[in-house]
Tab-separated table of C-alpha atoms and ligand atoms in Angstrom:
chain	number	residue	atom	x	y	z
X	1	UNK	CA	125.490	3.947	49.239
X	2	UNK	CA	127.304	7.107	48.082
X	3	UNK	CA	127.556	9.873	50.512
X	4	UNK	CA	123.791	11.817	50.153
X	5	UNK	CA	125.916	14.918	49.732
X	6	UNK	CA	127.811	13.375	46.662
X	7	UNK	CA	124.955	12.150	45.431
X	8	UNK	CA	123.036	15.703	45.187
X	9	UNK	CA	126.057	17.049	43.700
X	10	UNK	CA	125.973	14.245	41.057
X	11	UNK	CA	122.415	15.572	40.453
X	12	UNK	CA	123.507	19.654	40.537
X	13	UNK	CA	126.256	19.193	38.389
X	14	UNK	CA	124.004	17.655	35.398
X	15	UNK	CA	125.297	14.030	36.449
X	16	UNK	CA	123.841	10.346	35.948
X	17	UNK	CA	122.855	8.248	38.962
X	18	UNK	CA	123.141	4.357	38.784
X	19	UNK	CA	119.707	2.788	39.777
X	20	UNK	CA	122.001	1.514	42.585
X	21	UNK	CA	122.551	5.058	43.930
X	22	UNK	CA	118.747	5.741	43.674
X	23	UNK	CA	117.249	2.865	45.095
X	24	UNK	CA	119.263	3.323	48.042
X	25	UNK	CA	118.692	7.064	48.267
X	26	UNK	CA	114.865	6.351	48.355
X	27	UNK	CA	114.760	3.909	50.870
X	28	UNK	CA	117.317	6.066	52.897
X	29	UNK	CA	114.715	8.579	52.507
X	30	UNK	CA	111.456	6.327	53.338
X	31	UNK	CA	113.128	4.967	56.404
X	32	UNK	CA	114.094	8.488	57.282
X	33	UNK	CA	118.076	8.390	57.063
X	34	UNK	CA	117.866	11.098	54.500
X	35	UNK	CA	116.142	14.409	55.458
X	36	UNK	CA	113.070	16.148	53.595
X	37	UNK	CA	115.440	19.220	53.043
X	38	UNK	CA	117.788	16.658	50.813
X	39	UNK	CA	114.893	15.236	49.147
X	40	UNK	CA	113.546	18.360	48.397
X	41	UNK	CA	116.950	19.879	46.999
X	42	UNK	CA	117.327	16.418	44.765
X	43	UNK	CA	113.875	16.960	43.968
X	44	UNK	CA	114.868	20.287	42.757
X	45	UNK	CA	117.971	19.008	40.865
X	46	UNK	CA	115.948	17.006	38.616
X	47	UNK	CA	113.707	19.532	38.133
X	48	UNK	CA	116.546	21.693	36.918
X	49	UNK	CA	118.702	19.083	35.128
X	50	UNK	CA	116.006	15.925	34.295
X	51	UNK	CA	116.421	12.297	34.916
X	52	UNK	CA	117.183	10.313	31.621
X	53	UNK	CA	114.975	7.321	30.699
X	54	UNK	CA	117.160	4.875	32.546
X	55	UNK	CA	117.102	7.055	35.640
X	56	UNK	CA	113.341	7.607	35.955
X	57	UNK	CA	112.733	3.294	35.460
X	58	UNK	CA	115.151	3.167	38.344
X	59	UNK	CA	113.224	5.814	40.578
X	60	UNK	CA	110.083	3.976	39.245
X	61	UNK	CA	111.281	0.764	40.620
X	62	UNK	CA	112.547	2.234	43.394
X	63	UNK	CA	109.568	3.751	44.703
X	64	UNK	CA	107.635	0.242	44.077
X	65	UNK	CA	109.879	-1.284	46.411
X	66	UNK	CA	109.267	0.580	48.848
X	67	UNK	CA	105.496	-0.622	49.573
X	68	UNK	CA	103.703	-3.255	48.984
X	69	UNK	CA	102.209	-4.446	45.579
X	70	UNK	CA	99.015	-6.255	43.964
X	71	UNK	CA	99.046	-9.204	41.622
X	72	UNK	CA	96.513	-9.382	39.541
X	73	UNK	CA	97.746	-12.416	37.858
X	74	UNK	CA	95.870	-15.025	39.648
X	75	UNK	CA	92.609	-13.115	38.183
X	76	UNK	CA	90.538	-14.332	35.173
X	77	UNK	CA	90.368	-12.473	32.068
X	78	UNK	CA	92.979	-9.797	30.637
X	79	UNK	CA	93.355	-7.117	33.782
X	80	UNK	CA	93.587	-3.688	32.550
X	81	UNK	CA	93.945	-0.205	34.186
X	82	UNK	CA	93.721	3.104	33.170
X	83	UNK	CA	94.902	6.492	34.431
X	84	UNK	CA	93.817	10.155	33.878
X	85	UNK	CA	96.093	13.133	34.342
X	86	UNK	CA	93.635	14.702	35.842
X	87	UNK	CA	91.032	16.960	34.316
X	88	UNK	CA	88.283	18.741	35.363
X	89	UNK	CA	84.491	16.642	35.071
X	90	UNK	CA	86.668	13.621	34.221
X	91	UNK	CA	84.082	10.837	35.084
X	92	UNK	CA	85.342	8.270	32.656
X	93	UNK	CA	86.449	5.755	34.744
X	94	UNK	CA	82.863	5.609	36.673
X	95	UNK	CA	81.617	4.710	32.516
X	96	UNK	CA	84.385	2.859	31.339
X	97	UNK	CA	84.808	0.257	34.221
X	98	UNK	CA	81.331	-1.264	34.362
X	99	UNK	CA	81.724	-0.684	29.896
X	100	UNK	CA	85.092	-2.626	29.593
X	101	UNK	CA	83.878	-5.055	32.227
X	102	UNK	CA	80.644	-5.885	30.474
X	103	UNK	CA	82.778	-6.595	27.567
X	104	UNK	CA	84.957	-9.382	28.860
X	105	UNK	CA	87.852	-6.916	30.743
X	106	UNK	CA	88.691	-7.049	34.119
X	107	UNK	CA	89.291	-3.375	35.604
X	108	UNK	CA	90.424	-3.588	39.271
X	109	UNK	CA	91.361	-0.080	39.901
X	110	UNK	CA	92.740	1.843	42.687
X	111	UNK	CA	91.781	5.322	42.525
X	112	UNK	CA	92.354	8.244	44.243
X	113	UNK	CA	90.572	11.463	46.381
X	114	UNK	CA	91.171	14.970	44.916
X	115	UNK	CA	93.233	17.754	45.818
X	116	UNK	CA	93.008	21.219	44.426
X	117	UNK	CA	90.026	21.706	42.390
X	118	UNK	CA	87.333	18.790	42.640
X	119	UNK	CA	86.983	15.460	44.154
X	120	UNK	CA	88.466	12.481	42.703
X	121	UNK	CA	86.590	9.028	41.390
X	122	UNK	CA	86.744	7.964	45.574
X	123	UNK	CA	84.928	10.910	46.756
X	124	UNK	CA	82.433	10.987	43.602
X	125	UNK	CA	81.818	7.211	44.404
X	126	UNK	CA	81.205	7.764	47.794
X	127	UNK	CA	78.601	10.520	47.453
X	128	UNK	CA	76.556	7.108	46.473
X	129	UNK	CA	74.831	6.197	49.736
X	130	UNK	CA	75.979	3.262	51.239
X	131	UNK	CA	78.901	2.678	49.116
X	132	UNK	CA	82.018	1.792	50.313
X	133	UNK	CA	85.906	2.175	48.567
X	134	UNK	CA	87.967	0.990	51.460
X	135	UNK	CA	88.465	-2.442	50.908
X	136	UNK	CA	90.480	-5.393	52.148
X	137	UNK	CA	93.042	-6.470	49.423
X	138	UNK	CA	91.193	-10.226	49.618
X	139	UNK	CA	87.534	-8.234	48.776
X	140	UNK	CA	89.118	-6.350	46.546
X	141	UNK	CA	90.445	-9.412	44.351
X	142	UNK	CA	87.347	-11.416	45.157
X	143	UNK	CA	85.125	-8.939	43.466
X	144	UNK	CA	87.130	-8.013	40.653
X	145	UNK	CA	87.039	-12.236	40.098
X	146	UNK	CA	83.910	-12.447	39.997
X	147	UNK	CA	82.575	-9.050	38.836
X	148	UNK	CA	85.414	-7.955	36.458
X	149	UNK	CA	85.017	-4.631	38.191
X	150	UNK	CA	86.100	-3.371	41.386
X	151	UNK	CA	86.410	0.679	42.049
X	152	UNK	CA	88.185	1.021	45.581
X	153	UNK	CA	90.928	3.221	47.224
X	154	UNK	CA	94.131	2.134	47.871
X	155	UNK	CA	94.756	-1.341	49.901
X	156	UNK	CA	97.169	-1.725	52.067
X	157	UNK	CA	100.602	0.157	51.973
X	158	UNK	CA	101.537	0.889	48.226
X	159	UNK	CA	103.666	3.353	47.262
X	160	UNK	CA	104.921	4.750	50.516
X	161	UNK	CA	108.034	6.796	48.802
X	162	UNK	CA	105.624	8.085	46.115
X	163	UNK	CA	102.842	9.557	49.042
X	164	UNK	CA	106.071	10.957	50.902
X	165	UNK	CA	108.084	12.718	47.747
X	166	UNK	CA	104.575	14.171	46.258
X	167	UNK	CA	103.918	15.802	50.049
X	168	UNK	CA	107.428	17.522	49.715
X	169	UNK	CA	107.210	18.062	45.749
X	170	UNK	CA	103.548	19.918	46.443
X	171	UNK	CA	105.251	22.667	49.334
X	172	UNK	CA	108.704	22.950	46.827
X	173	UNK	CA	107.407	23.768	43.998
X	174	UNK	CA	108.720	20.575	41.918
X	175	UNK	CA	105.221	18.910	40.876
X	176	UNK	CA	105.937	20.059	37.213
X	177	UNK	CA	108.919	18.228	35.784
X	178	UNK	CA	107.703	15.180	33.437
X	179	UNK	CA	110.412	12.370	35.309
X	180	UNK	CA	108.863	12.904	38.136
X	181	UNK	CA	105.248	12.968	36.704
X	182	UNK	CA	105.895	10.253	34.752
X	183	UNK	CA	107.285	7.813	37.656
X	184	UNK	CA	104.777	9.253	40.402
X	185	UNK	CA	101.884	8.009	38.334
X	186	UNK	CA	103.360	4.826	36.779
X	187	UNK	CA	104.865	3.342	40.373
X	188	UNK	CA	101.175	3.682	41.203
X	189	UNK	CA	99.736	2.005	38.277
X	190	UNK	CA	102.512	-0.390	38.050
X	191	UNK	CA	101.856	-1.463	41.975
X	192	UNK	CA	98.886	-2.177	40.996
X	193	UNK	CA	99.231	-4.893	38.586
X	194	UNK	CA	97.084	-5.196	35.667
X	195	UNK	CA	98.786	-6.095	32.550
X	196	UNK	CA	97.333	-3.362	30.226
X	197	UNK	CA	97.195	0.166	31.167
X	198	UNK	CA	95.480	3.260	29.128
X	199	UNK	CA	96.991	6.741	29.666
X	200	UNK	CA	94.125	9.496	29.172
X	201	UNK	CA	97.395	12.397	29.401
X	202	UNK	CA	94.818	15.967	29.351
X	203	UNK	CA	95.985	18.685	27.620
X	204	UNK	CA	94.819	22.441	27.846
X	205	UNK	CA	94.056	24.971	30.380
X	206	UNK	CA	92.369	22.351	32.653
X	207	UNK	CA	95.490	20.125	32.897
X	208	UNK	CA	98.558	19.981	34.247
X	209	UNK	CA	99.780	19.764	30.878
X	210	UNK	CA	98.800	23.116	29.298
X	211	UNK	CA	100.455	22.246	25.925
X	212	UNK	CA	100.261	18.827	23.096
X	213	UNK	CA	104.129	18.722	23.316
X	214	UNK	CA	104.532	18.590	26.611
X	215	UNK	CA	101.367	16.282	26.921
X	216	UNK	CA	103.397	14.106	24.371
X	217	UNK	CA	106.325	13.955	26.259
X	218	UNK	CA	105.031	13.068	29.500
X	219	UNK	CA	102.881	10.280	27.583
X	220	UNK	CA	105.811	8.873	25.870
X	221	UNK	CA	108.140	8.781	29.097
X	222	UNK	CA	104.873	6.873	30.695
X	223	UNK	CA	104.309	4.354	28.007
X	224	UNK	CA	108.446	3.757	28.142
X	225	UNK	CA	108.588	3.244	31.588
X	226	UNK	CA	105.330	0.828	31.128
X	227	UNK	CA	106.683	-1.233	28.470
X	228	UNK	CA	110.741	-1.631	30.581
X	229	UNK	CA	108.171	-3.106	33.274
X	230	UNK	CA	106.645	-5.340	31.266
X	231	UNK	CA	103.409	-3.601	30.948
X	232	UNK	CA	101.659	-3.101	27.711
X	233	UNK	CA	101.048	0.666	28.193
X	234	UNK	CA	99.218	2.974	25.713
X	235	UNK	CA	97.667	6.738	25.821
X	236	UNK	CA	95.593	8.913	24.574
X	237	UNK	CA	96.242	12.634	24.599
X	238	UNK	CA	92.889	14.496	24.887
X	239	UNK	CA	91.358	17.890	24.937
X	240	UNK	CA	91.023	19.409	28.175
X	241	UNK	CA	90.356	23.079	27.317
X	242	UNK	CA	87.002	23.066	28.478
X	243	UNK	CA	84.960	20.547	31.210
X	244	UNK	CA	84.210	16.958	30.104
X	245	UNK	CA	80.447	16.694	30.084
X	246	UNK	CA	78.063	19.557	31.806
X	247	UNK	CA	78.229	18.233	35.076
X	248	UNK	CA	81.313	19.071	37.611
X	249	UNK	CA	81.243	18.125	41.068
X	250	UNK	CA	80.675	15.113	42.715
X	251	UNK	CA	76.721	13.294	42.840
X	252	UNK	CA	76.463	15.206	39.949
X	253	UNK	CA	78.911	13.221	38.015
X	254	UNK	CA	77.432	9.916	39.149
X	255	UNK	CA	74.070	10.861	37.994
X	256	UNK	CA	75.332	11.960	34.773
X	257	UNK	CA	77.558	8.865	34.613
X	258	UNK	CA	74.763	6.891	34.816
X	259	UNK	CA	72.725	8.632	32.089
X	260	UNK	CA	75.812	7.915	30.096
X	261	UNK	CA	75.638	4.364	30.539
X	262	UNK	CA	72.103	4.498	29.950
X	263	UNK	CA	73.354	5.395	26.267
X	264	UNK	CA	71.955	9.317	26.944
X	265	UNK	CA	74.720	11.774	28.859
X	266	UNK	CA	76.813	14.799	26.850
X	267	UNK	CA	77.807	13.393	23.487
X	268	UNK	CA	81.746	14.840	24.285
X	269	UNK	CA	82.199	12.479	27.544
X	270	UNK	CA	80.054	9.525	25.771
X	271	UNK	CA	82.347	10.073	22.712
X	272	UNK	CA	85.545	9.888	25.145
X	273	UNK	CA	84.322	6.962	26.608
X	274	UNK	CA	83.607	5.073	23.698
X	275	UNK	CA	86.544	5.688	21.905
X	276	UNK	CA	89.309	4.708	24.703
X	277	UNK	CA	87.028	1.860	25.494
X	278	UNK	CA	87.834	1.106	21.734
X	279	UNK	CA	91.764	1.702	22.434
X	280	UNK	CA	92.089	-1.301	25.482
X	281	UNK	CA	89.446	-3.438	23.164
X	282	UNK	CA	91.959	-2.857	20.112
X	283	UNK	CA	95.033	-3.255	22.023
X	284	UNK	CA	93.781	-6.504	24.159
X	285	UNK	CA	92.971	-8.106	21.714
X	286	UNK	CA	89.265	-8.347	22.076
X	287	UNK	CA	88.350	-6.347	19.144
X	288	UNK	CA	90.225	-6.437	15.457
X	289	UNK	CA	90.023	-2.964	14.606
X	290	UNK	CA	88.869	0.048	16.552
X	291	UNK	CA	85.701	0.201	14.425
X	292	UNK	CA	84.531	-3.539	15.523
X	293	UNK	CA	85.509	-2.091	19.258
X	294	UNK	CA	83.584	1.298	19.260
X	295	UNK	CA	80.511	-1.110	17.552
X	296	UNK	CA	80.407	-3.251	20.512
X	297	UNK	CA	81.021	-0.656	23.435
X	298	UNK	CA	78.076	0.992	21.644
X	299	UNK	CA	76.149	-2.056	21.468
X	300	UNK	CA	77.140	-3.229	25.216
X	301	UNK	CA	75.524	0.197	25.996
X	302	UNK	CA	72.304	0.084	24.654
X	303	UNK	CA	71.901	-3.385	25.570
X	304	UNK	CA	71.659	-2.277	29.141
X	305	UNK	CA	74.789	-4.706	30.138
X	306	UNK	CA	76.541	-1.791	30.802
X	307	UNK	CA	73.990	-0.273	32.998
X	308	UNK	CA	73.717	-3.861	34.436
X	309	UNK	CA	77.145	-4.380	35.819
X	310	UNK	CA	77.269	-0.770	37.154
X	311	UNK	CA	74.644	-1.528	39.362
X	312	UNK	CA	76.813	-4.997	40.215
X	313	UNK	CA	79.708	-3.129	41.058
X	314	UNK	CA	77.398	-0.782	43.230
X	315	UNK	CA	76.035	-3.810	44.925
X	316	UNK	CA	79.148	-5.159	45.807
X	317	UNK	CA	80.419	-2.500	47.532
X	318	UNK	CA	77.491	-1.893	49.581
X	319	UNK	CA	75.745	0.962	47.132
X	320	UNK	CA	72.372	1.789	46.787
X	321	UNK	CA	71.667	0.686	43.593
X	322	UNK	CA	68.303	2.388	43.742
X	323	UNK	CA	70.469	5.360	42.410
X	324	UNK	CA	70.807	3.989	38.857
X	325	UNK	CA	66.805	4.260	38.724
X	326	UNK	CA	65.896	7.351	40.321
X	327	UNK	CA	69.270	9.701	40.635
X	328	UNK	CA	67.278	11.791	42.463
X	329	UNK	CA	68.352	9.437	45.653
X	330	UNK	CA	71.973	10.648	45.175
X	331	UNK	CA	72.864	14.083	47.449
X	332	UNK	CA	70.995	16.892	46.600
X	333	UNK	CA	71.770	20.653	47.229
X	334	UNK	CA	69.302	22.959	48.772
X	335	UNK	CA	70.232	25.891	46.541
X	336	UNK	CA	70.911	26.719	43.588
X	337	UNK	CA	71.398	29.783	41.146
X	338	UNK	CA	71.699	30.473	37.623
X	339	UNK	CA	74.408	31.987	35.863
X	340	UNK	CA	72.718	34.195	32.830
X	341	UNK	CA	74.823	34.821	29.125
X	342	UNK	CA	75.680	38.831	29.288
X	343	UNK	CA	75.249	38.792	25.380
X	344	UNK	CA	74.014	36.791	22.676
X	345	UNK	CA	76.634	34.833	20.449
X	346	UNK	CA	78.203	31.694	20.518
X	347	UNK	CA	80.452	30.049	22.886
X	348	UNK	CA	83.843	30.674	22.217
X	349	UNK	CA	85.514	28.358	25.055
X	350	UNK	CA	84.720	27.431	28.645
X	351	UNK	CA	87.425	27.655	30.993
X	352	UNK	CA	87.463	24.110	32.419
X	353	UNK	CA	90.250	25.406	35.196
X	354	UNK	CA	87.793	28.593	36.100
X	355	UNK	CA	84.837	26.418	36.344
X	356	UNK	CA	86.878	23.570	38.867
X	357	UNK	CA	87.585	26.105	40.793
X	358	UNK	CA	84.235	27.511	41.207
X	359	UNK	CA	82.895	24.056	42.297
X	360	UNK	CA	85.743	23.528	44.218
X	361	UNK	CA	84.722	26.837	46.209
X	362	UNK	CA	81.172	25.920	46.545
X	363	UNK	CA	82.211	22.241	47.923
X	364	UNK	CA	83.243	19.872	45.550
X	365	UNK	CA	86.370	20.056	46.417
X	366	UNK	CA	88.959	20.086	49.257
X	367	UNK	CA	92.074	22.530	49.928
X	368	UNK	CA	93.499	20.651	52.318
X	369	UNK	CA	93.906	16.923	52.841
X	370	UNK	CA	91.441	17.256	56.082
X	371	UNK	CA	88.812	18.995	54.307
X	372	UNK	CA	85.433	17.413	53.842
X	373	UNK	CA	83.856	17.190	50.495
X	374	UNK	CA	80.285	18.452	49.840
X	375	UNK	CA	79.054	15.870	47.589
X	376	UNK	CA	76.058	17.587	46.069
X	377	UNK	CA	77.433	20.658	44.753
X	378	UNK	CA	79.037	22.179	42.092
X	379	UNK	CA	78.445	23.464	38.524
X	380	UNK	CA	76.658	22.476	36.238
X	381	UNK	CA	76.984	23.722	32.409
X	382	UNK	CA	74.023	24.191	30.256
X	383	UNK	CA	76.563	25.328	27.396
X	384	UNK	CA	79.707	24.142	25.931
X	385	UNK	CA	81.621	25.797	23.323
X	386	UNK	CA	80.696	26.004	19.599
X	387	UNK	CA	76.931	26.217	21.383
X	388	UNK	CA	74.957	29.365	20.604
X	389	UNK	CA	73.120	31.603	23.152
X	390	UNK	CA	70.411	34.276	23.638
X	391	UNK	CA	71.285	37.052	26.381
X	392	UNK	CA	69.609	36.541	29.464
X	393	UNK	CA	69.710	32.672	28.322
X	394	UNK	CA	71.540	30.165	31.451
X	395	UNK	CA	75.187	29.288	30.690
X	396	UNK	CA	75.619	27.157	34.197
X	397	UNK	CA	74.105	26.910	37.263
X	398	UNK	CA	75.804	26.887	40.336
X	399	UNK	CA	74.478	24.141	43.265
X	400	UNK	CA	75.170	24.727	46.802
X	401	UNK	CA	74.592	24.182	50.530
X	402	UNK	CA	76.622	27.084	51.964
X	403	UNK	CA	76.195	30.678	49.911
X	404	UNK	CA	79.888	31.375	51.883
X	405	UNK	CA	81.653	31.461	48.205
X	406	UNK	CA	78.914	31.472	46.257
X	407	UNK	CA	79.403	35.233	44.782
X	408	UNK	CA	83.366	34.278	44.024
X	409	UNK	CA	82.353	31.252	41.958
X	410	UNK	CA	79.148	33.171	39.932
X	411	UNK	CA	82.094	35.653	39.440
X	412	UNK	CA	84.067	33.005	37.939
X	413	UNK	CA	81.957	30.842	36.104
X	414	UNK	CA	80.450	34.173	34.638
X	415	UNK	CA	83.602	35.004	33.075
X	416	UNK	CA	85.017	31.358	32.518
X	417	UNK	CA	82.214	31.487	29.648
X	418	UNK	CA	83.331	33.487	26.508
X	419	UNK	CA	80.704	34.366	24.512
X	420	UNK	CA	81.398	35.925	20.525
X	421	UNK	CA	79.788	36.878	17.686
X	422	UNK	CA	81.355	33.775	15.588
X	423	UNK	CA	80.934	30.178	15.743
X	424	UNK	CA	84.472	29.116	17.208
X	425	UNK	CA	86.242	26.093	16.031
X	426	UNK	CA	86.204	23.893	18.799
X	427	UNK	CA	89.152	20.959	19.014
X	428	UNK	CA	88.529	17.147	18.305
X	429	UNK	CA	88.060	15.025	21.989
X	430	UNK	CA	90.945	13.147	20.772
X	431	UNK	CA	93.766	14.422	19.876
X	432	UNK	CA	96.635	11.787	19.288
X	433	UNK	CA	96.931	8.102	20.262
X	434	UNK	CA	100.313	6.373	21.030
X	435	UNK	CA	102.080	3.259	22.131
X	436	UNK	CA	100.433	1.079	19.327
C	501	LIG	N1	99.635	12.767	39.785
C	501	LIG	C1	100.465	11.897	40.397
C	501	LIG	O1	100.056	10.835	40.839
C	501	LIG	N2	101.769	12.234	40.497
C	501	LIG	C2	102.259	13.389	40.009
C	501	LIG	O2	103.438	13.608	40.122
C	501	LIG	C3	101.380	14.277	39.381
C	501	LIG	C4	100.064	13.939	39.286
């Protein structure tokens, strides 16, 4: 191992590690050899001066290695995975698991809790009574077996670099740089061994990515780093300018999950759904064109299979599946309050980062890692954009338990919803597909 302080420099100065030099820096750093404060300037390094391709595989690797992995191989069927970037409402993978399953796939997916704005798949899963995402690695692969679904947090110790560099990279202000990104997300995904994995990379003002270029570039340095590890790795950039679906929060998103599956739900996040269902179909080889895919997804749905091995997967993990019947079982709030249009018009946009936040401050989401979720409450939209309104008509309606916040968030969601005298033009779900 090079001397850490040459091996910043390197870094500083604009220079290229070997993956030698970087899998030995990370494992100095997991076993605690090397400090946070070097980390965190070599964190900052690359921020400044970028890892090339060859670099970020090695930090990829790297950070594998440092934890323990799943195989997947022993498994029947074609494994896939899939990973958002994050977006706000994003309840695709509570559709598309139980979908792709129904067709033949076999998602076994580790997911994880939110931090910032709204819960993550765990915490909306959990708000299901009963059901349980912390399983043992030999439950996990039993029921993805014989299921072809399984929906669970993480088992066992993967990833241990990646959970130690993202603490530091959240407090030093190095969470935005694409290398990082990239590998961060595709150790995880990688660890977790399916064969196929689906990139839904969110661009707009509720993502990470504000901007299709950048969105681009992070998605190509993904599906590169997928395909040098053998993975067959495609994406999807997609709108996120305004919420997916009317309903953000937590319950909320199960129940409108399930209406989904039902073949009802909002047509945007049934639309989403369907059509990167289509993409792992296509690219699996279960379907010969995306036309025969998005045919049978639809056909899976109104069949009630769908539906069917939802309430499977919900069994399994010790759900009750009375849920999928009456949704009215799942956590309700005892308040709730209406947020009126200020003028008649159409919809220009919805502000899907304004309206996380103003679940996130009635509840739905957590600030700190220690912060309990409240699983019934949150926002719910009654308009989306290109939709026209009467004043005095509801936009959203905000649930709650605890009023603390409540007066922020009407604040918020009030002016989160533009309203004009024009009909906007309002951006297709999908906005590019690569790694085909
Ligand atoms: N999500 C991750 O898992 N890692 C990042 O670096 C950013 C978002």
């Amino acid at each position: 191992m090079i001397p850490t302080s040459d091996f910043l420099t390197k870094k500083r100065t604009g220079g290229r590690h070997t993956p030698e030099e970087i899998c030995s820096f990370i494992k100095a750093y997991v076993s605690g050899e090397v400090a946070d404060y070097q980390m965190s300037a070599w964190l900052m390094a690359v921020c400044i001066n970028g890892l090339d391709p060859d670099e970020t595989v090695a930090l990829t690797e790297a950070m594998i290695a440092s934890g323990e992995t799943i195989d997947l191989s022993t498994l029947p069927g074609i494994t896939i995975d899939k990973h958002s970037t994050g977006g706000v409402g994003d309840k695709t993978t509570l559709v598309l698991g139980p979908l792709l399953a129904s067709a033949g796939l076999t998602m076994a997916k580790m997911s994880g809790r939110g931090l910032g704005i709204t819960g993550g798949t765990l915490d909306k899963l959990e708000s299901i009574p009963g059901f349980s995402t912390q399983l043992t690695k030999e439950q996990f692969l039993a029921q993805a077996a014989s299921i072809g679904c399984v929906l669970a947090g993480h088992t066992g110790n993967l990833v241990p670099a990646d959970k130690k560099i993202y603490a530091l990279r959240d407090v030093t202000a190095t969470v935005e740089c694409i290398s990082l990104i990239a590998s961060s997300v595709m150790s995880k995904k990688i660890a977790c061994g399916a064969s196929t994995i689906l990139l839904d990379v969110k661009a707009g003002s509720g993502a990470f990515m504000k901007d299709i270029e950048s969105a681009r570039k992070l998605a190509r340095t993904m599906i590169e780093i997928g395909n040098m590890m053998g993975r067959k790795t495609i994406a999807a950039i997609t709108g996120m300018e305004q919420p997916l679906g009317l309903a953000v929060g937590n319950s909320i998103e199960v129940a409108e999950s399930i209406e989904t599956l039902r073949g009802g739900g909002p047509s945007d996040l049934h639309e989403l759904c369907i059509e990167l269902g289509a993409l792992l179909l296509e690219v699996t080889g279960l379907s010969e064109s995306h036309a025969a895919a998005k045919e049978r997804l639809e056909g899976l749905i109104a069949s009630g299979a769908a539906l069917e091995k939802f309430r499977e997967v919900i069994s399994a993990q010790g759900g009750d599946t009375r849920v999928l019947d009456d949704p009215a079982l799942l956590p309700q709030v005892a308040y709730s309050r209406p947020i009126l249009a200020g003028s008649s018009g159409f919809i220009q946009s919805v502000n899907a980062y304004a309206i996380g936040r103003a679940a996130g401050m009635l509840g739905a989401g957590r600030q700190r890692k220690e912060d309990t979720i409240d699983p019934s409450s949150g926002v719910v939209l009654k308009k989306k954009a290109g939709d026209s309104v009467e004043v005095g008509e509801e936009v959203a309606v905000l649930l709650y338990n605890n009023a603390a916040c409540v007066e922020s968030a009407a604040e918020a969601v009030s002016s989160a919803c533009k309203i004009g005298p024009d009909t906007p033009a309002v951006s297709p779900l999908v906005l590019e597909t690569l790694g085909f």
